[in-house]
Coordinates of C-alpha atoms in Angstrom, one line a residue:
M1 CA -64.6 -43.9 -191.8
E2 CA -61.8 -42.6 -189.9
T3 CA -63.9 -40.2 -188.2
S4 CA -66.5 -42.7 -186.9
R5 CA -63.9 -45.2 -185.5
L6 CA -62.1 -43.1 -182.7
T7 CA -65.4 -41.2 -181.9
L8 CA -66.3 -45.0 -179.8
P9 CA -63.2 -44.7 -178.1
L10 CA -63.6 -40.8 -177.1
L11 CA -67.1 -41.8 -175.3
L12 CA -65.5 -44.4 -173.6
I13 CA -63.3 -42.5 -171.9
A14 CA -65.8 -39.6 -171.6
F15 CA -67.8 -42.1 -169.6
S16 CA -65.1 -43.3 -167.8
F17 CA -64.2 -39.8 -167.0
L18 CA -67.5 -39.1 -165.8
L19 CA -68.2 -42.7 -163.7
T20 CA -64.7 -41.5 -161.5
L21 CA -65.9 -38.2 -161.4
S22 CA -69.7 -39.4 -159.1
A23 CA -67.7 -41.0 -156.7
Q24 CA -66.6 -37.3 -155.5
M25 CA -66.3 -36.7 -151.5
T26 CA -69.9 -35.3 -150.6
G27 CA -69.0 -35.1 -146.1
I28 CA -71.7 -36.8 -145.7
F29 CA -71.0 -39.9 -143.0
K30 CA -72.7 -43.2 -143.6
C31 CA -74.4 -44.4 -140.7
S32 CA -76.4 -47.2 -140.3
E33 CA -79.2 -48.3 -137.7
R34 CA -79.5 -51.6 -138.4
G35 CA -77.2 -54.6 -137.3
D36 CA -75.4 -55.0 -134.5
S37 CA -74.4 -50.8 -134.9
P38 CA -75.7 -48.1 -132.0
S39 CA -77.9 -45.6 -133.1
T40 CA -76.2 -42.8 -131.0
C41 CA -72.8 -42.7 -129.5
R42 CA -69.9 -40.2 -129.0
S43 CA -68.2 -39.4 -131.9
L44 CA -64.7 -37.2 -132.7
V45 CA -63.8 -34.2 -134.9
G46 CA -61.1 -31.9 -135.4
Y47 CA -60.9 -29.3 -135.9
S48 CA -58.9 -25.9 -136.4
S49 CA -58.8 -22.3 -136.4
K50 CA -57.0 -20.2 -138.3
Q51 CA -56.7 -18.0 -136.0
A52 CA -55.6 -18.1 -132.3
T53 CA -58.0 -19.6 -129.8
T54 CA -58.6 -21.1 -126.5
Y55 CA -60.1 -24.4 -125.0
G56 CA -63.1 -22.2 -123.8
N57 CA -63.7 -20.3 -126.3
I58 CA -64.2 -24.5 -128.3
Q59 CA -65.6 -25.8 -126.2
T60 CA -68.6 -22.9 -125.9
L61 CA -68.8 -23.0 -129.8
F62 CA -69.0 -26.8 -129.3
A63 CA -71.7 -26.7 -126.8
V64 CA -70.0 -29.8 -125.0
K65 CA -70.9 -29.4 -121.7
K66 CA -67.2 -30.0 -120.2
L67 CA -64.4 -29.0 -120.7
R68 CA -62.4 -31.6 -118.9
S69 CA -64.1 -33.5 -122.5
I70 CA -61.7 -31.9 -124.8
L71 CA -59.4 -32.2 -122.3
E72 CA -59.7 -35.7 -122.1
A73 CA -59.8 -36.7 -125.7
N74 CA -57.0 -34.6 -126.1
N75 CA -55.4 -36.3 -123.7
L76 CA -54.3 -32.8 -121.4
P77 CA -53.8 -32.6 -118.2
L78 CA -57.1 -31.5 -116.0
S79 CA -55.5 -28.2 -114.5
T80 CA -55.6 -27.2 -118.1
Q81 CA -57.3 -24.3 -117.7
R82 CA -60.8 -22.3 -120.5
T83 CA -57.7 -19.7 -121.0
Q84 CA -55.4 -22.0 -122.4
G85 CA -54.3 -20.5 -125.7
V86 CA -54.1 -23.0 -128.6
N87 CA -52.9 -22.2 -131.4
P88 CA -53.9 -21.0 -135.5
N89 CA -54.1 -24.1 -137.3
Q90 CA -53.4 -26.3 -134.4
V91 CA -56.2 -29.3 -134.5
V92 CA -57.9 -30.0 -131.4
R93 CA -60.5 -33.1 -131.4
V94 CA -63.8 -32.2 -130.0
P95 CA -66.1 -35.0 -128.8
I96 CA -69.7 -34.5 -130.1
P97 CA -72.7 -37.2 -129.5
C98 CA -74.0 -38.3 -133.0
S99 CA -77.4 -39.6 -134.0
C100 CA -77.9 -42.0 -137.0
S101 CA -81.1 -41.2 -138.9
N102 CA -81.7 -42.3 -142.7
G103 CA -78.5 -43.8 -143.3
T104 CA -76.4 -40.8 -142.2
G105 CA -74.0 -39.0 -139.0
V106 CA -75.1 -36.1 -137.8
S107 CA -74.7 -34.2 -134.4
N108 CA -77.4 -34.7 -132.7
R109 CA -79.0 -31.2 -132.3
T110 CA -76.1 -29.2 -131.3
P111 CA -73.7 -27.3 -131.8
V112 CA -76.6 -23.6 -132.3
Y113 CA -75.1 -21.0 -133.9
T114 CA -76.1 -17.7 -133.7
V115 CA -75.9 -15.5 -136.7
K116 CA -73.7 -12.4 -136.2
K117 CA -72.5 -9.4 -138.2
G118 CA -70.7 -9.8 -141.8
D119 CA -71.3 -13.6 -141.4
T120 CA -72.3 -15.4 -144.6
L121 CA -73.6 -19.9 -144.3
Y122 CA -70.1 -20.2 -146.0
F123 CA -68.2 -17.9 -144.3
I124 CA -69.9 -19.9 -140.2
A125 CA -69.1 -23.4 -142.1
S126 CA -65.6 -23.0 -143.6
E127 CA -63.8 -20.2 -141.4
I128 CA -65.9 -20.6 -137.9
F129 CA -66.8 -24.2 -138.1
G130 CA -63.3 -24.9 -139.9
G131 CA -64.9 -26.5 -143.1
L132 CA -66.3 -29.7 -140.8
V133 CA -69.5 -28.7 -142.9
Q134 CA -70.5 -28.3 -145.6
Y135 CA -72.9 -24.1 -146.3
Q136 CA -75.3 -26.9 -148.3
R137 CA -75.8 -28.9 -145.5
I138 CA -76.1 -26.3 -142.8
S139 CA -79.2 -24.7 -146.0
D140 CA -81.3 -27.9 -146.3
L141 CA -80.9 -29.7 -142.5
N142 CA -82.1 -26.1 -141.5
R143 CA -84.9 -25.5 -144.0
I144 CA -83.5 -22.3 -145.6
P145 CA -85.1 -21.0 -148.4
D146 CA -82.1 -19.2 -149.2
A147 CA -79.2 -19.6 -148.3
S148 CA -77.4 -16.3 -149.9
E149 CA -79.6 -14.2 -147.1
I150 CA -79.6 -14.9 -143.4
D151 CA -79.9 -12.3 -140.8
V152 CA -78.4 -11.4 -137.5
G153 CA -79.5 -13.3 -135.0
Q154 CA -81.0 -16.0 -136.4
R155 CA -79.8 -19.2 -135.1
F156 CA -78.8 -22.2 -136.9
W157 CA -78.0 -25.6 -135.9
I158 CA -75.1 -27.3 -137.3
P159 CA -75.3 -30.6 -138.9
L160 CA -71.6 -31.7 -138.4
P161 CA -70.8 -34.9 -139.9
C162 CA -70.4 -38.7 -137.7
S163 CA -70.8 -41.5 -137.2
C164 CA -71.9 -44.8 -135.4
D165 CA -70.6 -48.1 -137.7
K166 CA -69.1 -50.7 -136.5
L167 CA -65.8 -51.5 -138.8
N168 CA -65.8 -55.4 -139.9
G169 CA -68.0 -55.8 -136.7
Q170 CA -65.8 -54.5 -134.5
D171 CA -66.0 -50.7 -132.1
V172 CA -64.0 -47.3 -133.2
V173 CA -64.5 -44.0 -132.5
H174 CA -65.6 -41.9 -135.8
Y175 CA -63.2 -39.3 -136.2
A176 CA -64.1 -36.4 -138.7
H177 CA -60.3 -34.8 -140.3
V178 CA -61.0 -31.9 -142.4
V179 CA -58.6 -32.6 -146.0
K180 CA -55.6 -30.7 -146.4
S181 CA -54.0 -29.8 -149.9
G182 CA -51.9 -32.1 -152.0
S183 CA -52.9 -34.3 -149.0
S184 CA -53.0 -38.6 -150.2
L185 CA -55.1 -41.1 -149.0
G186 CA -52.0 -42.9 -147.9
E187 CA -51.0 -40.3 -146.1
I188 CA -53.3 -40.0 -143.6
A189 CA -53.8 -43.9 -143.1
A190 CA -50.2 -43.6 -142.4
Q191 CA -51.2 -41.0 -139.6
F192 CA -54.3 -42.3 -138.4
G193 CA -53.1 -46.4 -138.1
T194 CA -55.5 -47.6 -141.1
D195 CA -55.5 -48.1 -144.8
N196 CA -56.3 -46.7 -148.2
T197 CA -59.2 -49.3 -148.7
T198 CA -60.2 -48.8 -145.5
L199 CA -60.9 -44.8 -145.8
A200 CA -62.5 -45.5 -149.7
Q201 CA -65.0 -47.9 -148.4
L202 CA -66.3 -45.0 -146.0
N203 CA -66.5 -42.5 -147.8
G204 CA -67.0 -43.8 -150.9
I205 CA -63.8 -43.1 -153.3
S206 CA -62.7 -45.2 -154.9
G207 CA -58.5 -43.3 -154.7
D208 CA -56.6 -39.9 -153.9
A209 CA -58.3 -38.5 -157.5
Q210 CA -61.7 -37.8 -155.6
L211 CA -59.8 -36.4 -152.1
L212 CA -61.4 -32.5 -152.0
A213 CA -59.6 -30.8 -150.1
D214 CA -61.4 -28.9 -147.3
Y215 CA -63.6 -32.1 -147.2
P216 CA -64.3 -33.9 -143.8
L217 CA -63.0 -37.2 -144.0
N218 CA -64.9 -39.7 -142.1
V219 CA -61.8 -41.7 -140.1
P220 CA -61.9 -44.7 -137.8
L221 CA -60.1 -44.5 -135.3
R222 CA -58.8 -47.7 -133.7
A223 CA -60.6 -47.5 -129.5
C224 CA -58.6 -50.4 -127.1
N225 CA -60.2 -53.3 -125.3
S226 CA -61.7 -53.4 -122.6
S227 CA -63.0 -55.6 -120.1
V228 CA -66.2 -53.1 -119.0
R229 CA -69.7 -55.2 -118.7
A230 CA -72.5 -54.9 -121.5
D231 CA -74.4 -53.9 -118.6
S232 CA -72.1 -51.2 -117.2
L233 CA -73.0 -47.6 -116.6
D234 CA -70.3 -46.5 -118.2
A235 CA -70.7 -49.5 -121.6
K236 CA -69.6 -47.0 -124.0
M237 CA -67.0 -46.2 -123.7
L238 CA -64.5 -46.1 -126.6
L239 CA -61.6 -44.9 -126.6
P240 CA -58.8 -44.0 -129.0
N241 CA -55.5 -43.7 -128.9
S242 CA -54.0 -40.9 -126.5
S243 CA -57.0 -40.6 -124.7
Y244 CA -57.8 -41.0 -121.6
S245 CA -61.6 -40.8 -119.4
I246 CA -63.0 -39.9 -116.3
T247 CA -65.5 -42.7 -115.1
A248 CA -67.5 -44.1 -112.1
N249 CA -68.8 -41.3 -110.4
N250 CA -64.8 -39.6 -111.2
C251 CA -63.3 -42.5 -109.1
I252 CA -61.4 -44.6 -111.9
R253 CA -59.6 -43.1 -114.6
C254 CA -59.0 -45.6 -117.7
S255 CA -57.0 -44.9 -120.6
C256 CA -55.2 -46.7 -123.7
Q257 CA -52.5 -46.2 -125.1
A258 CA -50.9 -48.3 -128.1
S259 CA -47.7 -49.0 -126.6
N260 CA -50.2 -50.8 -123.9
N261 CA -51.1 -53.3 -126.5
W262 CA -54.1 -51.4 -128.0
T263 CA -55.5 -52.7 -123.6
L264 CA -57.4 -49.8 -122.3
S265 CA -55.8 -49.9 -118.6
C266 CA -57.2 -47.9 -115.6
E267 CA -56.8 -47.5 -112.0
A268 CA -58.2 -45.1 -109.0
S269 CA -58.1 -41.3 -110.3
Q270 CA -57.8 -40.1 -106.7
L271 CA -59.9 -37.5 -107.7
K272 CA -63.2 -36.7 -104.7
P273 CA -66.4 -38.8 -105.8
S274 CA -69.3 -36.6 -107.8
S275 CA -72.4 -36.2 -105.9
T276 CA -74.0 -39.8 -106.5
W277 CA -70.9 -41.3 -104.0
Q278 CA -69.7 -39.8 -100.9
T279 CA -66.6 -41.5 -100.5
C280 CA -65.1 -44.3 -103.5
P281 CA -65.7 -47.5 -103.3
S282 CA -62.7 -49.8 -102.9
P283 CA -61.3 -51.1 -106.5
R284 CA -60.7 -54.7 -105.1
C285 CA -60.5 -56.9 -107.5
E286 CA -63.2 -59.7 -106.3
G287 CA -61.4 -63.5 -105.8
A288 CA -58.4 -61.4 -105.5
E289 CA -57.9 -59.4 -102.2
S290 CA -54.4 -58.8 -102.4
L291 CA -55.5 -56.8 -105.4
F292 CA -56.5 -53.6 -107.4
V293 CA -57.8 -51.8 -110.7
G294 CA -54.7 -51.2 -112.8
N295 CA -52.3 -54.2 -110.4
T296 CA -51.2 -57.0 -112.2
T297 CA -49.2 -59.5 -109.6
N298 CA -46.3 -62.4 -110.6
T299 CA -47.5 -66.2 -110.5
S300 CA -44.9 -69.3 -110.7
C301 CA -46.5 -70.1 -113.9
G302 CA -47.0 -66.2 -115.3
P303 CA -48.7 -63.2 -114.3
R304 CA -52.3 -62.4 -113.3
S305 CA -53.7 -58.8 -113.6
C306 CA -57.0 -57.0 -112.1
A307 CA -58.7 -55.0 -114.3
Y308 CA -61.1 -51.8 -114.5
A309 CA -65.2 -53.4 -116.0
G310 CA -68.0 -51.1 -114.6
Y311 CA -69.7 -50.3 -112.4
S312 CA -73.0 -49.7 -111.2
N313 CA -75.1 -47.3 -108.8
Q314 CA -73.4 -49.0 -105.5
T315 CA -70.3 -50.3 -107.0
I316 CA -66.8 -50.3 -108.5
L317 CA -67.2 -53.6 -111.3
T318 CA -63.6 -55.7 -111.4
A319 CA -62.4 -58.5 -113.6
L320 CA -59.6 -60.6 -112.6
S321 CA -57.4 -62.4 -115.6
P322 CA -57.5 -66.0 -116.1
D323 CA -55.0 -67.7 -113.7
P324 CA -52.1 -68.9 -115.4
C325 CA -51.7 -71.9 -113.8
S326 CA -55.0 -73.2 -115.1
G327 CA -54.3 -73.4 -118.7
S328 CA -56.9 -70.9 -120.1
G329 CA -54.8 -68.4 -122.1
G330 CA -56.0 -66.0 -123.5
S331 CA -57.0 -65.0 -128.1
G332 CA -53.4 -63.5 -128.0
P333 CA -52.7 -60.2 -129.5
P334 CA -56.3 -57.8 -130.6
G335 CA -56.0 -57.2 -134.4
N336 CA -56.2 -53.9 -136.6
Y337 CA -59.6 -53.0 -136.2
A338 CA -58.9 -50.0 -138.2
S339 CA -57.7 -51.2 -140.8
T340 CA -60.0 -53.7 -144.0
T341 CA -58.8 -55.9 -146.2
L342 CA -62.1 -55.5 -148.1
S343 CA -62.8 -53.3 -150.7
S344 CA -65.0 -51.4 -151.6
S345 CA -67.4 -53.0 -154.6
F346 CA -67.9 -49.5 -156.1
S347 CA -64.0 -49.6 -157.1
Y348 CA -64.0 -52.7 -158.0
V349 CA -66.8 -51.9 -160.7
V350 CA -65.0 -49.3 -161.5
M351 CA -62.0 -50.5 -162.0
L352 CA -63.3 -53.2 -163.7
I353 CA -65.4 -50.8 -166.3
Q354 CA -62.1 -49.0 -166.9
C355 CA -60.5 -52.3 -168.0
A356 CA -63.3 -53.4 -170.2
L357 CA -63.5 -49.3 -171.9
I358 CA -59.9 -49.5 -172.5
C359 CA -59.7 -53.2 -174.3
M360 CA -63.3 -52.3 -175.9
S361 CA -60.9 -49.3 -177.3
S362 CA -58.3 -50.6 -178.7
L363 CA -59.9 -52.8 -180.2
A364 CA -62.1 -50.1 -182.0
M365 CA -59.1 -48.7 -182.8

């Protein structure tokens, strides 16, 4: 009789443990193809090498078309050379093209890696690409019959995890962060300006117990608000904190800094335009001839500024802030779009079931 009374509590505890395991990280990022989220976008991965390398080597490894894209993502000066050294374990943000399909996001058929002597899929995934992808994922998406047998000279697509999903209806830049041993959701959330609940929800886990070292974690980076129009050729431009972009055929430089109230700051780049334009069009603000993109003037009622609103084949578009004398105020400072107060439904279910199991165990005892 005593044995049977103990059996039920033990079974309930075991069931609770299995529920927890079922929420383990997979390193695969969810990416919806429905709703108002785009099916393609630019995402970021955090790459680090155990060996010293250069920005040029990273550009080649990830097949990034222009070195400038890496410099912009890391807020580095344009004068930085390909040969500039990167220290061991230094994290470099690398932009990748993301594509959503079947509910998950992967880098769009890039990068492609050529197998070298001594390589294994595990070594390629964990060492060469810094744990940003699991070797089983490379094997599955490249339809490799036997992951333990690969040949020198074979070329494999490296399906890096990414996402284009909005968060609570707001645009964010999804960043693949490789979890370090001993990390916690709280530490990672504090580092990237989000919260535990958001990280758990996006990654399908319930807490630190399911956080796996050397696996990529989907981290939403808040993007600066901008006045760029939907019909602009750079309408998809999203910049997270401490990054910039040279846009409008090299004529405009936009940057995102949290200290600027999460508002995109743009100005004339002072660079030579690309081949599309012989000279840069004037970034003079329509409706205020004395203002140019990035300028602010003070009126008797308050400041008025000229913002970058995008570009077309012929011109640079601008947006003049509302006249403070007209009494049309703004909506106030934006909220933290990289956070959410909504909890994962899975987490709630697990928590409720575990509470019920504890109660049942107590009654059975």
